[in-house]
PDB file of C-alpha atoms in Angstrom:
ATOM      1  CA  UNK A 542     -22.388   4.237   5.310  1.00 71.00           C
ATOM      2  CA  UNK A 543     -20.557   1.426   6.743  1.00 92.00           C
ATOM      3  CA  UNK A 544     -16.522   0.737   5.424  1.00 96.00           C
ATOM      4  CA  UNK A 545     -15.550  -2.604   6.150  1.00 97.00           C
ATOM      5  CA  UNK A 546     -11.896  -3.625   5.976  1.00 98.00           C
ATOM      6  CA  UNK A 547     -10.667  -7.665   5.550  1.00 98.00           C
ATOM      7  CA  UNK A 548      -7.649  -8.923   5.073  1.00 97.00           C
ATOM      8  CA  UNK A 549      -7.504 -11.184   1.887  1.00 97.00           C
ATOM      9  CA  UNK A 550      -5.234 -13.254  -0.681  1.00 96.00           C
ATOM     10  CA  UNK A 551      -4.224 -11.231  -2.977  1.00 96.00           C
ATOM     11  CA  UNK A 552      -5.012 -13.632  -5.989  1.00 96.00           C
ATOM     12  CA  UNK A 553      -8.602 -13.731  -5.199  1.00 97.00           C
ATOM     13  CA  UNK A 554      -8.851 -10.167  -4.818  1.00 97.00           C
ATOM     14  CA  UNK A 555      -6.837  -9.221  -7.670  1.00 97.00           C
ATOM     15  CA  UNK A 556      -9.759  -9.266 -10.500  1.00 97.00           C
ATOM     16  CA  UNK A 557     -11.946  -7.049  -8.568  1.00 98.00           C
ATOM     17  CA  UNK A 558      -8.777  -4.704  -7.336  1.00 98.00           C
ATOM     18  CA  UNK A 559      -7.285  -4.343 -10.607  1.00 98.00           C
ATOM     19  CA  UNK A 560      -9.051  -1.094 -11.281  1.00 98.00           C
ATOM     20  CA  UNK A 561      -8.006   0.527  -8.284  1.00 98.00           C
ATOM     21  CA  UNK A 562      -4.281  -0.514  -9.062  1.00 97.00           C
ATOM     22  CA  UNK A 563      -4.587   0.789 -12.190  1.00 97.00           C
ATOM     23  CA  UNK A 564      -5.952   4.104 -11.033  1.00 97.00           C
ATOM     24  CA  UNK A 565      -3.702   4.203  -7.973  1.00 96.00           C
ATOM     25  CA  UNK A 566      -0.605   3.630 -10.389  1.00 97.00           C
ATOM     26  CA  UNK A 567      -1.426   6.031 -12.674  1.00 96.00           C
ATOM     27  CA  UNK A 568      -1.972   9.153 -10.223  1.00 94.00           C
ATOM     28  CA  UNK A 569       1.621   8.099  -8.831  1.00 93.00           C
ATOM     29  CA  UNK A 570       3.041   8.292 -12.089  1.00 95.00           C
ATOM     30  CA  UNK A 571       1.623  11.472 -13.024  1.00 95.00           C
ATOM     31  CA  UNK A 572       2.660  12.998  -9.533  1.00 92.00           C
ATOM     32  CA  UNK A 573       6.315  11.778 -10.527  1.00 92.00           C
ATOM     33  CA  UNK A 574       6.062  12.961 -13.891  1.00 94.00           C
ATOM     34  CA  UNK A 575       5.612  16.580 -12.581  1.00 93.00           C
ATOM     35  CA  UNK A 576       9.264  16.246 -11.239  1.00 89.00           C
ATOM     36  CA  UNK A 577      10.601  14.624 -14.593  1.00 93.00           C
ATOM     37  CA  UNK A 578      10.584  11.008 -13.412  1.00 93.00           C
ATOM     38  CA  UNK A 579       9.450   8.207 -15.451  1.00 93.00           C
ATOM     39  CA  UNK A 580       8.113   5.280 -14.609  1.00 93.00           C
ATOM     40  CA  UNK A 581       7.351   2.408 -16.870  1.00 95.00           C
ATOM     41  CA  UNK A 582       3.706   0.994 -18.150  1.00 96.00           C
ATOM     42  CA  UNK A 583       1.781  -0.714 -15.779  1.00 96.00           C
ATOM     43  CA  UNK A 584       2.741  -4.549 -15.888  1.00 96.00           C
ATOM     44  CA  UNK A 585       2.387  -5.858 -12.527  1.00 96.00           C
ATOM     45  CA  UNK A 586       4.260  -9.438 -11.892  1.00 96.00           C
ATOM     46  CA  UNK A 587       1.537 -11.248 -10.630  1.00 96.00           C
ATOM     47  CA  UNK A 588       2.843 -14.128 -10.351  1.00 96.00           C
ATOM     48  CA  UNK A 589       5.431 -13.145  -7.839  1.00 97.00           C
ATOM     49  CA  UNK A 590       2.448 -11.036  -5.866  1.00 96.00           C
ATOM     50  CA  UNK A 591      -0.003 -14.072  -5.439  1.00 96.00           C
ATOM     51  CA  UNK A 592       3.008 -16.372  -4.823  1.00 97.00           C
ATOM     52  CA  UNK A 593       3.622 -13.708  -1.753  1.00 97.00           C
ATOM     53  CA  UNK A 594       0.889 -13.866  -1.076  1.00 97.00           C
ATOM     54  CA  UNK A 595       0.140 -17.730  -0.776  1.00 97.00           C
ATOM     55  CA  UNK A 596       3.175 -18.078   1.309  1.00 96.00           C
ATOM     56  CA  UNK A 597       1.848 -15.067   3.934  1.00 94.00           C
ATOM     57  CA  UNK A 598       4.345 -12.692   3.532  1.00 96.00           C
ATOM     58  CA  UNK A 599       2.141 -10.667   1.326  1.00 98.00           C
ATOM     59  CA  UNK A 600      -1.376  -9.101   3.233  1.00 98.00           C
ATOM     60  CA  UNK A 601      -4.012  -7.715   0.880  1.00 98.00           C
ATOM     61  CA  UNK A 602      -6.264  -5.427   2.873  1.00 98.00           C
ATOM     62  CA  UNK A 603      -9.337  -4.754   1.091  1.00 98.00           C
ATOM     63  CA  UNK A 604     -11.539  -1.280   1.974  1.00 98.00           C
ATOM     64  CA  UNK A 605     -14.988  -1.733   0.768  1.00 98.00           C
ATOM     65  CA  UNK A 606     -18.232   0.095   1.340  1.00 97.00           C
ATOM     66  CA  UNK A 607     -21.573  -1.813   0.384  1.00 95.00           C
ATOM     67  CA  UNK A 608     -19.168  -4.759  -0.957  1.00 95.00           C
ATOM     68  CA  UNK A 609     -17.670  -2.447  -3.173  1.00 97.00           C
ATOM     69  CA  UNK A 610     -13.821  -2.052  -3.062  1.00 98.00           C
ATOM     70  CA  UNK A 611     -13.003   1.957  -2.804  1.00 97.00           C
ATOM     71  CA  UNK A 612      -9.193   1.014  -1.059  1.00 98.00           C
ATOM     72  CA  UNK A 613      -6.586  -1.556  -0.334  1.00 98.00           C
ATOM     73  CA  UNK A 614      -3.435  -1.468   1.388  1.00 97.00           C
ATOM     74  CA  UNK A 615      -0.534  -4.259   0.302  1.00 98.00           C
ATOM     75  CA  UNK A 616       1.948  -5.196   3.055  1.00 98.00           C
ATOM     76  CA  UNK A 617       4.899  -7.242   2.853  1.00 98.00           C
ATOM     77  CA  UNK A 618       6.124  -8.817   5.842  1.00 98.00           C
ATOM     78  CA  UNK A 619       9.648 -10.130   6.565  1.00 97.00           C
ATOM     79  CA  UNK A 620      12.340 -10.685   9.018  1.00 97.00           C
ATOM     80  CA  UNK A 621      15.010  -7.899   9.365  1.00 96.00           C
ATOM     81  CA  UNK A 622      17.974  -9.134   7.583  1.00 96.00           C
ATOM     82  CA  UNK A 623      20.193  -7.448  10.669  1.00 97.00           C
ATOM     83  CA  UNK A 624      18.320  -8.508  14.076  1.00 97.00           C
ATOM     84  CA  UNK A 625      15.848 -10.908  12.728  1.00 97.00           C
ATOM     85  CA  UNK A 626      12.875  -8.990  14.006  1.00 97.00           C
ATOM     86  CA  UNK A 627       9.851  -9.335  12.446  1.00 98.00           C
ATOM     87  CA  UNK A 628       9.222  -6.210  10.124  1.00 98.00           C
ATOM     88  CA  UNK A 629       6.543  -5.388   7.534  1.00 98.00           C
ATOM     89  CA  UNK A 630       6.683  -2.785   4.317  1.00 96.00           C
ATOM     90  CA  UNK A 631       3.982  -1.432   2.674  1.00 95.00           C
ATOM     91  CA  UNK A 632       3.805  -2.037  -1.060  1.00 95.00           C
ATOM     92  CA  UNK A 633       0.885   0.252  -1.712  1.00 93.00           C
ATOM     93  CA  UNK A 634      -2.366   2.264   0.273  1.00 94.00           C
ATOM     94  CA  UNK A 635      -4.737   3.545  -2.016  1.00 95.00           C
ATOM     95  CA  UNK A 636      -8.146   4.872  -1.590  1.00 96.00           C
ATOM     96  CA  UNK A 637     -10.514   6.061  -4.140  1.00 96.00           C
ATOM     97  CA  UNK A 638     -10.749  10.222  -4.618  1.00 94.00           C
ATOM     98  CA  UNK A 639     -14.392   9.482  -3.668  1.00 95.00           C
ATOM     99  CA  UNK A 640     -13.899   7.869  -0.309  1.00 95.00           C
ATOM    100  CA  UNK A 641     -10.706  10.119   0.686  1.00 91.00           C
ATOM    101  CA  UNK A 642     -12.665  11.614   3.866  1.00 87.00           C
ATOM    102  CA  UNK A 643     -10.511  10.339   6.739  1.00 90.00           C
ATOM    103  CA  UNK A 644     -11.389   6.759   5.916  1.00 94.00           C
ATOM    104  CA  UNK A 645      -7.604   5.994   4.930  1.00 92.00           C
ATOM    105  CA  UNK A 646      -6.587   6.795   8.958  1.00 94.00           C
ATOM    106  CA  UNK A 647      -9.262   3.861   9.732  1.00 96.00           C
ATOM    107  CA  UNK A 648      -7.423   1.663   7.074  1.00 97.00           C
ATOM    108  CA  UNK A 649      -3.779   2.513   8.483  1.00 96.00           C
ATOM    109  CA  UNK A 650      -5.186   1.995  11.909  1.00 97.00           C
ATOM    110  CA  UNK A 651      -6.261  -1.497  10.941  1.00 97.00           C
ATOM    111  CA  UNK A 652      -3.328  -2.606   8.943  1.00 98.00           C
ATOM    112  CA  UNK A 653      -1.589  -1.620  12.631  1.00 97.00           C
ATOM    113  CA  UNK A 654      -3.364  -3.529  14.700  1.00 98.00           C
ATOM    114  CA  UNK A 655      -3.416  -6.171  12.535  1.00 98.00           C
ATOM    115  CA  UNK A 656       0.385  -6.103  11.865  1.00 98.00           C
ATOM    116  CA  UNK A 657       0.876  -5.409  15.864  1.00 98.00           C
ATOM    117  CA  UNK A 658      -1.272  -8.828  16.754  1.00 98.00           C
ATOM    118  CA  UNK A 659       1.393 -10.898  14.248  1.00 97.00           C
ATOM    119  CA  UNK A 660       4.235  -9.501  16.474  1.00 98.00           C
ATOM    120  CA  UNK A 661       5.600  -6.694  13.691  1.00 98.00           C
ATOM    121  CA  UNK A 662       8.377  -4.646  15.318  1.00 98.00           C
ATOM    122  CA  UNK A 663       8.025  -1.687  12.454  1.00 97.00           C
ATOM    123  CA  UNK A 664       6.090  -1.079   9.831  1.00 97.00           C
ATOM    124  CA  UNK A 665       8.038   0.936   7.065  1.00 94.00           C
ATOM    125  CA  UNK A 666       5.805   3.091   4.378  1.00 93.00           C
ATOM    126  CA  UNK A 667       6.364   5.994   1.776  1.00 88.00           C
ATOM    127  CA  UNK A 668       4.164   8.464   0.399  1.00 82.00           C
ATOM    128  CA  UNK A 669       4.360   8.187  -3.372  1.00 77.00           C
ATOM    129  CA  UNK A 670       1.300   9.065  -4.890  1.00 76.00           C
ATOM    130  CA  UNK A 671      -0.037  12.179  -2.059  1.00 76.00           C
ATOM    131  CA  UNK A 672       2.762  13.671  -0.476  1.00 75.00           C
ATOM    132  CA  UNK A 673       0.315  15.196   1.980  1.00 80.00           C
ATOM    133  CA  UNK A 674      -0.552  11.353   3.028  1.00 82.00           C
ATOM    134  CA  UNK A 675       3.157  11.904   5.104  1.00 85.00           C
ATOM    135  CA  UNK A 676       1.021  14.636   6.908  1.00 87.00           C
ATOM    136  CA  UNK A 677      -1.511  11.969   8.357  1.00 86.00           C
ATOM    137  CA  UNK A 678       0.922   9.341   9.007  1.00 87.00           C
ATOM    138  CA  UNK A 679       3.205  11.603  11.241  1.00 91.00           C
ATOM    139  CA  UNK A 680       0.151  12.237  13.246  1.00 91.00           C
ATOM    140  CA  UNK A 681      -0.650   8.808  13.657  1.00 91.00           C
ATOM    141  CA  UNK A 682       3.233   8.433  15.365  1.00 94.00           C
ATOM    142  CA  UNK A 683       4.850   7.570  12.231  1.00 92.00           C
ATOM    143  CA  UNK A 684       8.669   9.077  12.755  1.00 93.00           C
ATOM    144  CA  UNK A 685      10.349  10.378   9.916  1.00 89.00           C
ATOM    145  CA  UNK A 686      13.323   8.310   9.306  1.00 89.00           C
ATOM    146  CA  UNK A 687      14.818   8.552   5.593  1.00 83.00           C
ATOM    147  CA  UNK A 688      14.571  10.617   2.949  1.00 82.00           C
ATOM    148  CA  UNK A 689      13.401   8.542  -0.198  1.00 83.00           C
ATOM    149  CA  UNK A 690      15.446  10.121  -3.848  1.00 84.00           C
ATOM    150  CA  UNK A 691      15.201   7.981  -6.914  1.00 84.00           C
ATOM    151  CA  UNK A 692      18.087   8.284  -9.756  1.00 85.00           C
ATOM    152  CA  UNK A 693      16.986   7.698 -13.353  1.00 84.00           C
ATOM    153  CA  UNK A 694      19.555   6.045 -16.062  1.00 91.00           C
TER     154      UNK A 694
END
């Protein structure tokens, strides 16, 4: 078995993604629900996502095995509104139950290189959906900076 990993627009990847949003969205949502937070429907604004992603601030990573998408990471990037430095924040990494068997370490990996050779400074991310994920990431050299509480009206 051989993963592959591209980076892609996020508008031509959407159609055949869409699944795997769903799913990923859903497990998030039931994880939160656990702890009595709510989340709305599913209703992506996909207009704003594949105008990000036109304009380059938005990377679609696409995960595939045999040309079939089992992951995706989404990754804003931006310019620090205090230094100017060129920063990035993950929207979402998601990777099928199926394929969770230390293929999402050689996503991350790539989405750091990759990030690294556009001259990223940090890379912020938060473990929604798996709170074990943080786990992993700490190993890779992520540094726990901020605790992450939502407050529901």
């Amino acid at each position: 078995m051989s993963y592959v990993i591209t980076v892609e627009k996020f508008k031509a990847t959407y159609n055949e993604l869409e699944p795997l949003y769903r799913q990923h969205y859903k497990e998030m949502t039931d994880r939160l629900a656990v702890n009595g937070i709510t989340y709305s429907p599913y209703k992506p604004r996909l207009e704003e996502y594949a105008k990000a992603g036109e304009g380059g601030w938005l990377l679609t990573f696409v995960l595939r095995l045999e040309g079939t998408a089992c992951g995706y990471c989404n990754v804003y990037i931006t310019n620090d509104m205090h230094n100017n430095d060129l920063i990035a924040q993950e929207d979402t990494v998601f990777v099928t139950k199926e394929h969770r068997n230390g293929i999402g370490k050689k996503l991350v990996k790539h989405v750091l290189e990759e990030l690294k050779g556009r001259g990223v400074k940090r890379l912020n991310v938060s473990a929604m959906t798996d709170l074990r994920v943080a786990k992993l990431w700490k190993r890779m050299g992520f540094k726990e900076a901020a605790t992450q509480m939502i407050y529901e009206f």
